[in-house]
Amino acid sequence: MTRAQVKRRLALAWWRQLGVAVAPVLVFNLLFGDGEPSVLAMPLFVAGMAAMFLSLPLFHAYKRALIATGKALDTVEESAAWLELDRVRLRALLGAAAPAWIAALAVFAGLEAVPLVLLTFSSIVIHLLYRIPRQLA
């Protein structure tokens, strides 16, 4: 597989993971978003905000894998480095989706629209950190 094909596959995987992160919030809010606020709404919002910090160690691992891939370009280890980058990035993207998934659960607790949007946008912004940079072209 060429480097351009690998980057294209990783870009498509990024969009797929973004959809997996955001879709539950949208679907649950459309289907079940008319609930009354409960006592669990605020703790779930706080848990969603705290889940953003889950991605810090995952981002450090991603950054190390990204640097290793950059060093392995045009060497024998390049394909293994791309595979490792993909593995580390998938785990990091799952961690980046945590605030949006907690927001999806918070829909059932009656969390208001503004906190739902904040948690969902925080997942989107964290997902933006995991795009493959142009320098690896």
CSV table of C-alpha atoms in Angstrom, one decimal:
chain,number,residue,atom,x,y,z
A,1,MET,CA,0.0,0.0,0.0
A,2,THR,CA,1.4,3.4,-0.9
A,3,ARG,CA,1.7,6.3,1.5
A,4,ALA,CA,-1.1,8.2,-0.1
A,5,GLN,CA,-3.4,5.1,0.2
A,6,VAL,CA,-2.6,4.7,3.8
A,7,LYS,CA,-3.3,8.4,4.5
A,8,ARG,CA,-6.6,8.2,2.6
A,9,ARG,CA,-7.6,5.1,4.6
A,10,LEU,CA,-6.7,6.9,7.9
A,11,ALA,CA,-8.7,10.0,6.8
A,12,LEU,CA,-11.7,7.9,6.1
A,13,ALA,CA,-11.4,6.1,9.4
A,14,TRP,CA,-11.2,9.5,11.2
A,15,TRP,CA,-14.5,10.6,9.6
A,16,ARG,CA,-16.1,7.3,10.5
A,17,GLN,CA,-14.9,7.6,14.2
A,18,LEU,CA,-16.3,11.2,14.3
A,19,GLY,CA,-19.6,9.9,13.1
A,20,VAL,CA,-19.6,7.1,15.7
A,21,ALA,CA,-18.9,9.7,18.4
A,22,VAL,CA,-21.6,12.2,17.4
A,23,ALA,CA,-24.4,10.1,16.0
A,24,PRO,CA,-25.6,8.7,19.4
A,25,VAL,CA,-26.1,12.2,20.8
A,26,LEU,CA,-28.1,13.3,17.8
A,27,VAL,CA,-30.2,10.1,17.5
A,28,PHE,CA,-30.9,9.9,21.3
A,29,ASN,CA,-31.8,13.6,21.4
A,30,LEU,CA,-34.2,13.3,18.5
A,31,LEU,CA,-35.9,10.2,19.9
A,32,PHE,CA,-35.8,10.8,23.7
A,33,GLY,CA,-34.9,14.5,24.1
A,34,ASP,CA,-38.2,15.6,25.7
A,35,GLY,CA,-37.5,14.2,29.1
A,36,GLU,CA,-37.7,16.2,32.4
A,37,PRO,CA,-34.4,17.1,34.0
A,38,SER,CA,-33.5,14.6,36.8
A,39,VAL,CA,-31.0,14.6,39.6
A,40,LEU,CA,-28.4,12.8,37.4
A,41,ALA,CA,-28.2,15.5,34.8
A,42,MET,CA,-25.6,17.7,36.5
A,43,PRO,CA,-23.4,14.7,37.6
A,44,LEU,CA,-23.4,13.4,34.1
A,45,PHE,CA,-22.4,16.8,32.7
A,46,VAL,CA,-19.5,16.9,35.2
A,47,ALA,CA,-18.5,13.4,34.2
A,48,GLY,CA,-18.5,14.4,30.6
A,49,MET,CA,-16.3,17.4,31.3
A,50,ALA,CA,-13.9,15.2,33.3
A,51,ALA,CA,-13.9,12.7,30.4
A,52,MET,CA,-12.1,15.3,28.3
A,53,PHE,CA,-9.0,14.7,30.4
A,54,LEU,CA,-9.1,11.0,29.6
A,55,SER,CA,-7.6,11.9,26.2
A,56,LEU,CA,-4.5,13.6,27.6
A,57,PRO,CA,-2.4,10.4,28.1
A,58,LEU,CA,-3.9,9.0,24.9
A,59,PHE,CA,-2.8,12.1,23.0
A,60,HIS,CA,0.8,11.7,24.3
A,61,ALA,CA,0.9,8.2,23.0
A,62,TYR,CA,-0.5,9.4,19.7
A,63,LYS,CA,2.1,12.1,19.5
A,64,ARG,CA,4.9,9.6,20.2
A,65,ALA,CA,3.5,7.2,17.5
A,66,LEU,CA,3.3,10.2,15.1
A,67,ILE,CA,6.9,11.1,15.6
A,68,ALA,CA,8.0,7.5,15.2
A,69,THR,CA,6.1,7.3,12.0
A,70,GLY,CA,7.8,10.4,10.7
A,71,LYS,CA,11.2,9.0,11.5
A,72,ALA,CA,10.3,5.7,9.8
A,73,LEU,CA,9.3,7.2,6.5
A,74,ASP,CA,11.2,5.8,3.6
A,75,THR,CA,12.7,3.0,5.7
A,76,VAL,CA,11.9,-0.7,6.0
A,77,GLU,CA,9.9,0.0,9.2
A,78,GLU,CA,7.4,2.4,7.5
A,79,SER,CA,4.5,0.0,7.2
A,80,ALA,CA,4.8,-1.2,10.8
A,81,ALA,CA,5.0,2.4,11.9
A,82,TRP,CA,1.8,3.2,10.0
A,83,LEU,CA,0.0,0.2,11.6
A,84,GLU,CA,1.2,1.3,15.1
A,85,LEU,CA,0.0,4.8,14.4
A,86,ASP,CA,-3.4,3.5,13.3
A,87,ARG,CA,-3.7,1.3,16.4
A,88,VAL,CA,-2.7,4.1,18.8
A,89,ARG,CA,-5.0,6.6,17.1
A,90,LEU,CA,-8.0,4.4,17.2
A,91,ARG,CA,-7.6,4.0,20.9
A,92,ALA,CA,-7.2,7.8,21.3
A,93,LEU,CA,-10.3,8.5,19.1
A,94,LEU,CA,-12.3,6.2,21.3
A,95,GLY,CA,-11.2,8.2,24.3
A,96,ALA,CA,-12.0,11.5,22.5
A,97,ALA,CA,-15.5,10.2,21.9
A,98,ALA,CA,-16.2,9.8,25.7
A,99,PRO,CA,-17.6,13.2,26.3
A,100,ALA,CA,-20.1,12.9,23.5
A,101,TRP,CA,-21.1,9.4,24.6
A,102,ILE,CA,-21.7,10.6,28.1
A,103,ALA,CA,-23.8,13.4,26.6
A,104,ALA,CA,-25.8,10.7,24.8
A,105,LEU,CA,-26.4,9.0,28.1
A,106,ALA,CA,-27.3,12.3,29.7
A,107,VAL,CA,-30.1,12.7,27.2
A,108,PHE,CA,-32.0,10.1,29.2
A,109,ALA,CA,-31.4,12.1,32.4
A,110,GLY,CA,-32.9,15.2,30.8
A,111,LEU,CA,-29.7,17.2,30.3
A,112,GLU,CA,-30.5,20.6,28.6
A,113,ALA,CA,-29.4,21.4,25.1
A,114,VAL,CA,-26.6,23.7,25.9
A,115,PRO,CA,-24.6,21.2,28.0
A,116,LEU,CA,-25.3,18.6,25.3
A,117,VAL,CA,-23.8,20.8,22.6
A,118,LEU,CA,-20.8,21.7,24.8
A,119,LEU,CA,-20.0,18.0,25.4
A,120,THR,CA,-20.5,17.1,21.8
A,121,PHE,CA,-18.4,20.0,20.5
A,122,SER,CA,-15.6,19.1,23.0
A,123,SER,CA,-15.5,15.7,21.4
A,124,ILE,CA,-15.3,17.2,17.9
A,125,VAL,CA,-12.5,19.5,18.9
A,126,ILE,CA,-10.6,16.7,20.5
A,127,HIS,CA,-11.1,14.6,17.4
A,128,LEU,CA,-9.5,17.4,15.3
A,129,LEU,CA,-6.3,16.8,17.2
A,130,TYR,CA,-6.0,13.3,15.8
A,131,ARG,CA,-6.0,14.2,12.1
A,132,ILE,CA,-2.9,13.1,10.2
A,133,PRO,CA,-0.7,16.1,9.6
A,134,ARG,CA,0.4,17.1,6.1
A,135,GLN,CA,4.0,16.7,7.0
A,136,LEU,CA,3.7,12.9,6.7
A,137,ALA,CA,2.8,13.1,3.0
